[in-house]
């Protein structure tokens, strides 16, 4: 842990961090409607490391604050580059840690970055985990209100993995719920996961919240989600997280996922017949 902490500090100074991007796909049209920015840490000996290997250490040491600022700035800069290239990217989503969210300088910091990069808040979606949001709901409501006033879209990530008070959920100024991949992975074979996923979709629709399903990997999962009213999906069925160059080439293709959506629609029609 000490060695990794030291490497993280050096990585910040030496800019040995990068972002990969995973597309989010509209289930009706097959269009890419967003990209999720995912942090990667480049270790000289172990190669590229995913957040699961280092985020907890960054949280414990407070390094998550400068790392989070870097991620947000890099995301805004990349969005500007794609727009300047004429690529249609409605928005990019950014994961925000609990410690970063509670930082007193958060709103000023991200406001300054938006002004510096010339990006509108409407084009950036902030993702916060359900677990964190429920730790201090009154404080959460206050900070979310400030962020919404700037124009950000807010998403609850990993929804369904923690206890949520529905009283607070309806008071949170959020726009989307992301169904955690743990509920998607065993669909359509697990009756409990089917029931939970259907309940989350129904609840979100009644609260006028958009639905995104994470971890979609099979045609059967895609067919189930479309049949039950899920609007957006992301997962390996469409694309793994991509480095910037590969993500750019994907965005340059006019309809990269049409064949997958058409295939799923054909399968669903056959099943209904």
Coordinates of C-alpha atoms in Angstrom, one line a residue:
X1 CA 0.0 0.0 0.0
X2 CA 2.8 2.4 0.8
X3 CA 4.5 1.6 -2.5
X4 CA 1.3 2.1 -4.4
X5 CA 0.6 5.4 -2.6
X6 CA 4.1 6.6 -3.5
X7 CA 3.5 5.6 -7.2
X8 CA 0.2 7.4 -7.3
X9 CA 1.8 10.6 -6.1
X10 CA 4.5 10.3 -8.7
X11 CA 1.9 9.4 -11.4
X12 CA 0.0 12.7 -10.7
X13 CA 3.3 14.7 -11.0
X14 CA 4.4 12.8 -14.1
X15 CA 1.0 12.6 -15.8
X16 CA 1.0 8.8 -15.8
X17 CA -2.8 8.6 -15.6
X18 CA -5.2 8.3 -18.5
X19 CA -8.9 7.9 -19.3
X20 CA -10.6 5.2 -21.2
X21 CA -14.1 5.6 -22.5
X22 CA -17.0 3.1 -22.6
X23 CA -20.0 4.0 -24.8
X24 CA -23.6 4.1 -23.6
X25 CA -26.1 3.0 -26.2
X26 CA -29.7 4.0 -26.7
X27 CA -31.8 0.8 -26.9
X28 CA -34.3 2.1 -29.4
X29 CA -31.9 3.6 -32.0
X30 CA -28.5 2.0 -31.3
X31 CA -26.9 5.4 -31.2
X32 CA -24.1 6.2 -28.9
X33 CA -25.7 8.7 -26.5
X34 CA -22.8 9.1 -24.1
X35 CA -19.3 8.0 -23.0
X36 CA -18.3 7.1 -19.5
X37 CA -14.8 8.3 -18.5
X38 CA -12.9 5.6 -16.6
X39 CA -9.6 6.3 -14.9
X40 CA -6.5 4.2 -15.5
X41 CA -3.2 4.4 -13.7
X42 CA -0.1 3.5 -15.7
X43 CA 2.4 1.6 -13.5
X44 CA 5.9 1.2 -14.9
X45 CA 6.1 -2.4 -13.8
X46 CA 2.5 -3.7 -13.8
X47 CA 1.2 -1.8 -16.8
X48 CA -2.2 -0.2 -16.9
X49 CA -4.2 -0.6 -13.7
X50 CA -8.0 -0.3 -13.3
X51 CA -9.5 1.7 -10.4
X52 CA -10.2 -1.3 -8.3
X53 CA -6.5 -1.6 -7.7
X54 CA -5.8 1.8 -6.3
X55 CA -9.0 3.9 -5.6
X56 CA -9.4 2.8 -2.0
X57 CA -5.8 3.9 -1.3
X58 CA -6.4 7.2 -3.0
X59 CA -9.5 7.6 -0.9
X60 CA -7.7 6.8 2.4
X61 CA -4.8 9.1 1.7
X62 CA -6.8 12.0 0.3
X63 CA -5.1 11.7 -3.1
X64 CA -8.5 11.2 -4.5
X65 CA -9.1 15.0 -4.3
X66 CA -6.3 16.0 -6.8
X67 CA -6.9 12.8 -8.8
X68 CA -10.6 13.8 -9.1
X69 CA -9.7 17.3 -10.2
X70 CA -7.4 15.8 -12.9
X71 CA -10.1 13.4 -14.1
X72 CA -12.7 16.1 -14.4
X73 CA -10.4 18.5 -16.3
X74 CA -9.2 15.7 -18.6
X75 CA -12.8 14.7 -19.3
X76 CA -13.8 18.3 -20.2
X77 CA -10.7 18.7 -22.4
X78 CA -11.5 15.5 -24.3
X79 CA -15.1 16.5 -24.8
X80 CA -13.9 19.7 -26.3
X81 CA -11.5 17.9 -28.7
X82 CA -14.3 15.6 -29.9
X83 CA -16.7 18.5 -30.5
X84 CA -14.0 20.4 -32.4
X85 CA -13.5 17.2 -34.5
X86 CA -17.2 17.4 -35.4
X87 CA -18.1 14.2 -33.5
X88 CA -21.5 13.9 -31.9
X89 CA -21.1 13.1 -28.2
X90 CA -24.2 14.2 -26.3
X91 CA -22.4 13.9 -23.0
X92 CA -19.6 12.3 -21.0
X93 CA -20.1 10.9 -17.5
X94 CA -17.6 11.1 -14.7
X95 CA -17.5 9.1 -11.5
X96 CA -17.2 11.2 -8.4
X97 CA -15.9 9.7 -5.1
X98 CA -17.6 10.4 -1.8
X99 CA -14.5 12.2 -0.4
X100 CA -14.3 14.4 -3.5
X101 CA -18.0 15.2 -3.3
X102 CA -17.7 16.3 0.3
X103 CA -14.7 18.5 -0.4
X104 CA -15.5 22.1 0.5
X105 CA -13.9 23.4 -2.7
X106 CA -15.7 21.1 -5.1
X107 CA -18.2 23.5 -6.7
X108 CA -15.6 26.3 -7.1
X109 CA -13.1 23.8 -8.6
X110 CA -15.4 22.3 -11.2
X111 CA -16.9 25.7 -12.1
X112 CA -13.4 27.0 -12.7
X113 CA -12.6 24.0 -14.9
X114 CA -15.8 24.5 -17.0
X115 CA -14.9 28.1 -17.6
X116 CA -11.3 27.2 -18.4
X117 CA -12.2 24.5 -20.9
X118 CA -15.3 26.3 -22.3
X119 CA -17.6 23.3 -21.7
X120 CA -21.2 23.6 -20.6
X121 CA -22.2 21.7 -17.5
X122 CA -25.2 20.2 -19.4
X123 CA -22.7 18.1 -21.4
X124 CA -21.1 16.4 -18.3
X125 CA -22.9 13.9 -16.2
X126 CA -21.8 13.3 -12.6
X127 CA -22.1 9.8 -11.2
X128 CA -22.2 9.1 -7.5
X129 CA -22.7 5.7 -5.8
X130 CA -25.9 4.9 -4.0
X131 CA -23.9 3.9 -0.9
X132 CA -22.3 7.3 -0.5
X133 CA -25.4 9.3 -1.2
X134 CA -27.2 7.6 1.8
X135 CA -24.3 8.2 4.2
X136 CA -25.3 11.9 4.8
X137 CA -28.5 12.5 2.8
X138 CA -29.1 16.0 4.1
X139 CA -25.6 17.2 3.1
X140 CA -26.0 15.3 -0.2
X141 CA -29.3 17.1 -1.0
X142 CA -27.6 20.5 -0.4
X143 CA -24.5 19.8 -2.6
X144 CA -26.5 18.1 -5.3
X145 CA -28.7 21.2 -5.4
X146 CA -25.6 23.4 -6.1
X147 CA -24.4 21.1 -8.8
X148 CA -27.9 21.0 -10.5
X149 CA -28.0 24.8 -10.4
X150 CA -24.8 24.8 -12.5
X151 CA -26.6 22.6 -15.1
X152 CA -25.1 19.1 -14.4
X153 CA -27.0 15.9 -15.0
X154 CA -26.7 13.7 -11.9
X155 CA -26.7 9.9 -12.0
X156 CA -26.9 7.3 -9.1
X157 CA -24.4 4.6 -9.9
X158 CA -24.5 1.0 -8.7
X159 CA -28.2 1.4 -7.8
X160 CA -29.7 -1.5 -5.8
X161 CA -26.5 -2.5 -4.0
X162 CA -27.2 -0.5 -0.8
X163 CA -30.1 0.4 1.4
X164 CA -31.9 3.5 0.1
X165 CA -34.6 5.4 1.8
X166 CA -37.3 6.1 -0.8
X167 CA -38.1 9.3 1.1
X168 CA -34.7 10.7 0.4
X169 CA -34.5 9.2 -3.1
X170 CA -37.5 11.3 -4.3
X171 CA -35.8 14.4 -2.8
X172 CA -32.4 13.9 -4.5
X173 CA -32.3 16.1 -7.6
X174 CA -31.0 13.2 -9.8
X175 CA -31.7 12.4 -13.4
X176 CA -30.7 8.8 -13.9
X177 CA -30.4 5.5 -12.1
X178 CA -27.8 3.0 -13.2
X179 CA -28.8 -0.6 -12.4
X180 CA -25.8 -2.4 -11.0
X181 CA -24.2 -5.1 -13.1
X182 CA -24.6 -7.6 -10.3
X183 CA -28.4 -7.7 -11.1
X184 CA -27.8 -7.9 -14.9
X185 CA -25.2 -10.7 -15.0
X186 CA -27.6 -13.6 -14.3
X187 CA -30.6 -12.4 -16.4
X188 CA -32.6 -14.2 -17.7
X189 CA -31.7 -17.2 -15.5
X190 CA -32.1 -15.8 -12.0
X191 CA -35.7 -15.1 -11.0
X192 CA -34.6 -12.8 -8.1
X193 CA -32.5 -10.6 -10.4
X194 CA -35.3 -10.4 -12.9
X195 CA -37.7 -9.3 -10.2
X196 CA -35.3 -6.7 -8.8
X197 CA -34.4 -5.3 -12.2
X198 CA -38.1 -5.0 -13.2
X199 CA -38.9 -3.3 -9.9
X200 CA -36.1 -0.7 -10.3
X201 CA -37.1 0.1 -13.8
X202 CA -40.8 0.5 -12.8
X203 CA -39.9 2.7 -9.8
X204 CA -37.6 4.9 -11.9
X205 CA -40.1 5.4 -14.6
X206 CA -42.7 6.4 -12.0
X207 CA -40.2 8.9 -10.6
X208 CA -39.5 10.2 -14.2
X209 CA -35.9 9.1 -14.0
X210 CA -33.9 7.8 -16.9
X211 CA -32.7 4.1 -16.7
X212 CA -29.2 2.8 -17.6
X213 CA -28.2 -0.8 -17.2
X214 CA -24.5 -1.6 -16.7
X215 CA -22.7 -4.8 -17.5
X216 CA -24.7 -5.9 -20.5
X217 CA -22.9 -8.8 -22.1
X218 CA -25.5 -11.0 -23.9
X219 CA -28.3 -10.8 -26.4
X220 CA -30.7 -12.3 -23.8
X221 CA -29.9 -9.5 -21.3
X222 CA -30.4 -6.9 -24.0
X223 CA -33.7 -8.4 -25.1
X224 CA -35.0 -8.5 -21.5
X225 CA -34.0 -4.9 -20.8
X226 CA -35.6 -3.6 -24.0
X227 CA -38.8 -5.5 -23.4
X228 CA -39.1 -4.0 -19.9
X229 CA -38.5 -0.4 -20.8
X230 CA -34.8 0.3 -20.1
X231 CA -33.6 3.2 -22.1
X232 CA -29.8 3.0 -22.2
X233 CA -27.2 0.2 -21.7
X234 CA -23.5 -0.2 -21.5
X235 CA -21.3 -3.2 -21.3
X236 CA -19.0 -5.6 -23.2
X237 CA -21.8 -6.7 -25.6
X238 CA -21.2 -3.4 -27.3
X239 CA -17.8 -2.3 -26.2
X240 CA -15.1 -2.6 -23.6
X241 CA -13.6 0.7 -22.2
X242 CA -11.5 2.1 -25.0
X243 CA -8.4 4.3 -25.1
X244 CA -8.8 7.7 -26.6
X245 CA -7.7 6.8 -30.1
X246 CA -9.9 3.7 -30.3
X247 CA -12.9 5.6 -28.8
X248 CA -12.4 8.4 -31.4
X249 CA -12.5 5.9 -34.3
X250 CA -15.7 4.4 -32.9
X251 CA -17.3 7.8 -32.7
X252 CA -16.3 8.4 -36.3
X253 CA -18.3 5.5 -37.5
X254 CA -21.9 6.5 -38.4
X255 CA -23.8 3.6 -36.9
X256 CA -21.4 1.2 -35.1
X257 CA -24.0 -0.8 -33.2
X258 CA -26.9 -1.0 -35.7
X259 CA -26.2 -4.7 -36.4
X260 CA -26.4 -5.5 -32.7
X261 CA -29.7 -3.7 -32.1
X262 CA -31.1 -5.1 -35.4
X263 CA -30.0 -8.6 -34.3
X264 CA -31.6 -8.2 -30.9
X265 CA -34.9 -6.9 -32.4
X266 CA -35.1 -9.9 -34.7
X267 CA -34.6 -12.3 -31.9
X268 CA -37.2 -10.5 -29.8
X269 CA -39.7 -10.6 -32.7
X270 CA -39.1 -14.3 -33.2
X271 CA -39.7 -15.0 -29.5
X272 CA -43.0 -13.1 -29.5
X273 CA -44.2 -15.0 -32.5

